[in-house]
PDB file of C-alpha atoms in Angstrom:
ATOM      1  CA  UNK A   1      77.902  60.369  29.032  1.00  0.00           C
ATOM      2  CA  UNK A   2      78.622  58.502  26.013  1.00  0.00           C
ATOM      3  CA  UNK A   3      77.542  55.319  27.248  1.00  0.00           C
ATOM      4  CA  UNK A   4      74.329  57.154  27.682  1.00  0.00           C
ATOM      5  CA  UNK A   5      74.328  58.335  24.688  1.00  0.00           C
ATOM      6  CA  UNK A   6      74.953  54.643  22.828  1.00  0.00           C
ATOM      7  CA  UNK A   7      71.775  52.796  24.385  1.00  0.00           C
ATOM      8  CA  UNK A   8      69.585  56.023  23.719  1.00  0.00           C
ATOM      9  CA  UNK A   9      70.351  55.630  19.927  1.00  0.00           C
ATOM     10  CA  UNK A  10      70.385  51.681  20.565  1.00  0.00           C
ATOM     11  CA  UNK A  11      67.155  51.856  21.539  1.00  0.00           C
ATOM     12  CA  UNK A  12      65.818  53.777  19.348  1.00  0.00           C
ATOM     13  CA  UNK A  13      66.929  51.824  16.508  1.00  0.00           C
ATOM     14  CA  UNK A  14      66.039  48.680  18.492  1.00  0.00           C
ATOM     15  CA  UNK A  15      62.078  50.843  18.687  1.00  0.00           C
ATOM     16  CA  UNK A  16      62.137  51.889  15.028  1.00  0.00           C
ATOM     17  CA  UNK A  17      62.947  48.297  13.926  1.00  0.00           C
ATOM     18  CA  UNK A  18      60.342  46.381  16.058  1.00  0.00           C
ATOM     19  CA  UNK A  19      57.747  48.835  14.695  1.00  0.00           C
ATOM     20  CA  UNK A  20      58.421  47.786  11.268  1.00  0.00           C
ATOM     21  CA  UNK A  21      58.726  43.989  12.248  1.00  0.00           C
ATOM     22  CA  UNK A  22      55.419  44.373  14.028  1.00  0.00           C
ATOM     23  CA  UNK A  23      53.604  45.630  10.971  1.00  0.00           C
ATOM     24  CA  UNK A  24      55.118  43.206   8.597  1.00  0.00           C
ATOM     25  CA  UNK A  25      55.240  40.406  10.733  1.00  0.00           C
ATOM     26  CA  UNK A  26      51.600  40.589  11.328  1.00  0.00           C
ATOM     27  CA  UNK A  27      51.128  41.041   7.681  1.00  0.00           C
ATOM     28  CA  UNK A  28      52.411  38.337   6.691  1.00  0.00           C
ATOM     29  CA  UNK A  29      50.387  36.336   8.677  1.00  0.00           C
ATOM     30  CA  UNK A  30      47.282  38.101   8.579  1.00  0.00           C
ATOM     31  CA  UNK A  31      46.983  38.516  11.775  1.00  0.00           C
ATOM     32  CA  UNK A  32      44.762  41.313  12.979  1.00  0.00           C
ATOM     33  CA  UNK A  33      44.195  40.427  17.071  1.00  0.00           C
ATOM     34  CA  UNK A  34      46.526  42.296  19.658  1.00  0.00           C
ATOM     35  CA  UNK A  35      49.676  41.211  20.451  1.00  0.00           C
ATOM     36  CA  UNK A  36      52.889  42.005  22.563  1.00  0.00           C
ATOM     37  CA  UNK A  37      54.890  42.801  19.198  1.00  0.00           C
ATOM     38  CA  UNK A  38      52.839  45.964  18.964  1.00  0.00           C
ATOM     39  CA  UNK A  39      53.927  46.860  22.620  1.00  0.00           C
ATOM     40  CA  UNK A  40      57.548  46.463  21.882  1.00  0.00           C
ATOM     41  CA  UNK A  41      57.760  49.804  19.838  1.00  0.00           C
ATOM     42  CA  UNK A  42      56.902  51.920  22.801  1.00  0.00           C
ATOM     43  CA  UNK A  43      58.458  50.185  25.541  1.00  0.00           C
ATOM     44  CA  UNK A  44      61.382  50.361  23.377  1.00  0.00           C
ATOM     45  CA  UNK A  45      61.148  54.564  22.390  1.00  0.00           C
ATOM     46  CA  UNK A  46      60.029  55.263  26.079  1.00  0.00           C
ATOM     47  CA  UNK A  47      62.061  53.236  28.554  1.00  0.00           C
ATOM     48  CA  UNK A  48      64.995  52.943  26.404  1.00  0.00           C
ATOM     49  CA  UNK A  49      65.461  56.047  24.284  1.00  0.00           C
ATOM     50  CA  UNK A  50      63.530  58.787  25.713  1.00  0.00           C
ATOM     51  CA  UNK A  51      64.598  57.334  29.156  1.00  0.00           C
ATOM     52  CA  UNK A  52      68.434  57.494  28.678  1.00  0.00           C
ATOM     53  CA  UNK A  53      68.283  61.113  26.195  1.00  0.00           C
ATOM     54  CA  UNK A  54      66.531  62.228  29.649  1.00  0.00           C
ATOM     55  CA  UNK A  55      69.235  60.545  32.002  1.00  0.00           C
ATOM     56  CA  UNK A  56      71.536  62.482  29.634  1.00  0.00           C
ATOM     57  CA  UNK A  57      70.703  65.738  31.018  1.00  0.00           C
ATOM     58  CA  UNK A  58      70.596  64.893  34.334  1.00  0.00           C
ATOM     59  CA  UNK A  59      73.947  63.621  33.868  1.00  0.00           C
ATOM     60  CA  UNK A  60      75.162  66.560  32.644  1.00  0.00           C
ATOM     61  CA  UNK A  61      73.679  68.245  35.947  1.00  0.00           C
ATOM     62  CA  UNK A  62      74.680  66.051  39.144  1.00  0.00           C
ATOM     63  CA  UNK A  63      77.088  64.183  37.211  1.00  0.00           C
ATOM     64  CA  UNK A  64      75.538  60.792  37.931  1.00  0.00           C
ATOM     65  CA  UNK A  65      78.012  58.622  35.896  1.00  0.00           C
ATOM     66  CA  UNK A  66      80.640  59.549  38.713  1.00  0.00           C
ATOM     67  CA  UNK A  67      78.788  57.490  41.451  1.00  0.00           C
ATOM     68  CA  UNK A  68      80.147  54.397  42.093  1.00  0.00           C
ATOM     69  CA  UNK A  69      76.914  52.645  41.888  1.00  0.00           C
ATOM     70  CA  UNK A  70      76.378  53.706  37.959  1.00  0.00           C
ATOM     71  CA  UNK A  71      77.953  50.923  36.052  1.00  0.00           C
ATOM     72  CA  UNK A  72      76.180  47.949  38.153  1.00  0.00           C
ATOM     73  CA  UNK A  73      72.843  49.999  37.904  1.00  0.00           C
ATOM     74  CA  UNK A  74      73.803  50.814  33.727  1.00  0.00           C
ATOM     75  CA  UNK A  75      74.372  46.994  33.989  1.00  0.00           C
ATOM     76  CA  UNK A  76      71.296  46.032  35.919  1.00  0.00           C
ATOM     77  CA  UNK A  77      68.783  48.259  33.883  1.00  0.00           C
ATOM     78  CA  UNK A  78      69.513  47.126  30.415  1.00  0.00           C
ATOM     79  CA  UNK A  79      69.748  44.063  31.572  1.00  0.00           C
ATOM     80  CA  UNK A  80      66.169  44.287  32.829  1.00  0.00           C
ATOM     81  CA  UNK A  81      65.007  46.267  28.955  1.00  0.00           C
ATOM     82  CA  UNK A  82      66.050  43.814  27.358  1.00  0.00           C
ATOM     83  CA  UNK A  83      64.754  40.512  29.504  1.00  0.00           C
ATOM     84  CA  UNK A  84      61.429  42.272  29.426  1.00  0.00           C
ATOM     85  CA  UNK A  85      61.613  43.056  25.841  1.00  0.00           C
ATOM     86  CA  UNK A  86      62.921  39.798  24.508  1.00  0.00           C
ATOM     87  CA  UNK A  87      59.757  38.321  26.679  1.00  0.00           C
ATOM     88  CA  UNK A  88      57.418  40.298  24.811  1.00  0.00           C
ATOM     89  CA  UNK A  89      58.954  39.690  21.804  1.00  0.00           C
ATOM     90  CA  UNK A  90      58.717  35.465  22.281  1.00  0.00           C
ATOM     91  CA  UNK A  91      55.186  36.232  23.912  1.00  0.00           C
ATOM     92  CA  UNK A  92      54.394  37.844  21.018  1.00  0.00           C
ATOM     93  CA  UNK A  93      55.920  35.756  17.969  1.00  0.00           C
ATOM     94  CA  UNK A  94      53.853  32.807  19.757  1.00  0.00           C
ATOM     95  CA  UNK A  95      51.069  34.020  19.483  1.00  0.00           C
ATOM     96  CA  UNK A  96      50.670  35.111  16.139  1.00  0.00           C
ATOM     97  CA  UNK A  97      52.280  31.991  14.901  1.00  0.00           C
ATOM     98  CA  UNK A  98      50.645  29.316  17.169  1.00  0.00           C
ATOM     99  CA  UNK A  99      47.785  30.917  18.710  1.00  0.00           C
ATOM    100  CA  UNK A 100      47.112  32.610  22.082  1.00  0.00           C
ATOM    101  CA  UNK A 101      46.527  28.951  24.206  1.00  0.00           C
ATOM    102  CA  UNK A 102      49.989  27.764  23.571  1.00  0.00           C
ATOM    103  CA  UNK A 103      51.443  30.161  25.601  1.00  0.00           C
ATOM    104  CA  UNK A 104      51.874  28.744  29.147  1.00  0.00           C
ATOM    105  CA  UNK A 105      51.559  30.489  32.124  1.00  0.00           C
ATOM    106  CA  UNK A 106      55.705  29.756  33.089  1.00  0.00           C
ATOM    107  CA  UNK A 107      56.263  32.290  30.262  1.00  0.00           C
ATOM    108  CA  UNK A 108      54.611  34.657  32.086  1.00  0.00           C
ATOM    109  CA  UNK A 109      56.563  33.798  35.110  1.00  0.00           C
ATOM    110  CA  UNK A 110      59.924  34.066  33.092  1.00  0.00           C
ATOM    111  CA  UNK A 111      58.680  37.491  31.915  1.00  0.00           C
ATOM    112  CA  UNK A 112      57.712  39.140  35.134  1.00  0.00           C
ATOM    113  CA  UNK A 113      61.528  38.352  36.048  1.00  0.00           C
ATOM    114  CA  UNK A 114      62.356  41.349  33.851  1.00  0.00           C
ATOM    115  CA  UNK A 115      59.781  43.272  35.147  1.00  0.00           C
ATOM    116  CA  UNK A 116      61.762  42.813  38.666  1.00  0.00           C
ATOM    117  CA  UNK A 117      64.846  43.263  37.478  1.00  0.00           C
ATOM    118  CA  UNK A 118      63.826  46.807  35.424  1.00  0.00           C
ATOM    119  CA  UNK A 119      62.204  47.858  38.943  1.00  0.00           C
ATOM    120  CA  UNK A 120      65.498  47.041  40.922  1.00  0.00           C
ATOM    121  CA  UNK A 121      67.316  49.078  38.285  1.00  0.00           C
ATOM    122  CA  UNK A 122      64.807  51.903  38.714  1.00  0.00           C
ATOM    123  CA  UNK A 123      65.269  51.962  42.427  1.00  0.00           C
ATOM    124  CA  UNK A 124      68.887  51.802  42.279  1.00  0.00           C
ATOM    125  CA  UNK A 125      68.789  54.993  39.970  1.00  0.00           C
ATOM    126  CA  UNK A 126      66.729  56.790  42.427  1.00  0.00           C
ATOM    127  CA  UNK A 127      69.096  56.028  44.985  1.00  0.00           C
ATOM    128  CA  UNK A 128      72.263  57.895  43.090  1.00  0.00           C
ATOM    129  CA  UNK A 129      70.085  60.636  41.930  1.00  0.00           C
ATOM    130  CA  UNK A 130      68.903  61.462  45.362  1.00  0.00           C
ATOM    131  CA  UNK A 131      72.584  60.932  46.437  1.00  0.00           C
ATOM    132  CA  UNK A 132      73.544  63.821  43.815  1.00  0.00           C
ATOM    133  CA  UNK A 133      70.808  65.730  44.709  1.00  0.00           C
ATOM    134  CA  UNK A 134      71.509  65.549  48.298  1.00  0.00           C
ATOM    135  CA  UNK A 135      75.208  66.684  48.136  1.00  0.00           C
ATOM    136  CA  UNK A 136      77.883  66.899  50.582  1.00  0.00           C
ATOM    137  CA  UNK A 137      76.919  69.997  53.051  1.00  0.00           C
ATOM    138  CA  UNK A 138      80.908  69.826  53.804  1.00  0.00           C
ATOM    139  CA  UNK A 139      81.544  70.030  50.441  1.00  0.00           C
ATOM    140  CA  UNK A 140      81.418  73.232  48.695  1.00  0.00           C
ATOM    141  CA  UNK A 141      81.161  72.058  45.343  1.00  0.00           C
ATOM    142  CA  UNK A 142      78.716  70.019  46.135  1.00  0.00           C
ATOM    143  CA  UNK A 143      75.190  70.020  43.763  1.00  0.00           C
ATOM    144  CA  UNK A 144      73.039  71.848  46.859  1.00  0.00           C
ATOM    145  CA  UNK A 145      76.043  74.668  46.472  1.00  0.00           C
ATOM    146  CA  UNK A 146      76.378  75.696  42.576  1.00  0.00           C
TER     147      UNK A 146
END
């Protein structure tokens, strides 16, 4: 649970920063089009922070962490987070710095690789949660039974 705990307050500080490197970064270059930077702050709060504080309690309740499938999907989701976000982040540096038309559609390509890898994460969760939720009907102690 402390794991979970770490990239919840990882990401939020990751979310808070991005916010404020979004507003001055675009400041400084008087830039006032849309860009990925301003996407980062969310995706950050919502997928990383509010996302894990949530997984928290659900922990506490089927005791997800005790699957042996947690630490490859704890592996495979921030892994994911953080290929997306970095993505954005380059997508969005980029373009405020070199214009909109010099980034190439491979980018995109590279990007939507973290995109695949976030959804394999999510599935993978799903998978242990229903686990949990299904129980063990032999087992007593089992989540279906308390």
């Amino acid at each position: 649970m402390r794991k979970l705990f770490i990239a919840a307050a990882s990401y939020l500080a990751v979310g808070l920063i991005s916010g404020v490197f979004y507003r001055e970064f675009t400041r400084a270059y008087a830039y006032v089009g849309d860009t990925q930077l301003s996407r980062i702050h969310t995706h950050t709060l919502v997928l990383g922070t509010l996302f894990f504080m949530i997984l928290i309690g659900l922990n506490k309740l089927f005791d997800l962490s005790e699957d042996k499938r947690f630490n490859m999907w704890f592996i495979l989701y921030n892994v994911g987070l953080a290929w997306t976000t970095a993505a954005m982040f380059t997508q969005g540096v980029v373009n405020i710095v070199y214009g909109p038309e010099e980034w190439i559609p491979a980018f995109s390509g590279i990007a939507g690789f973290g995109h695949i890898i976030l959804a394999f994460g999510l599935i993978r969760l799903f998978q242990i949660l229903y686990t949990a939720i299904r129980g063990d009907s032999t087992n007593a102690d089992s989540v279906l039974y308390r």
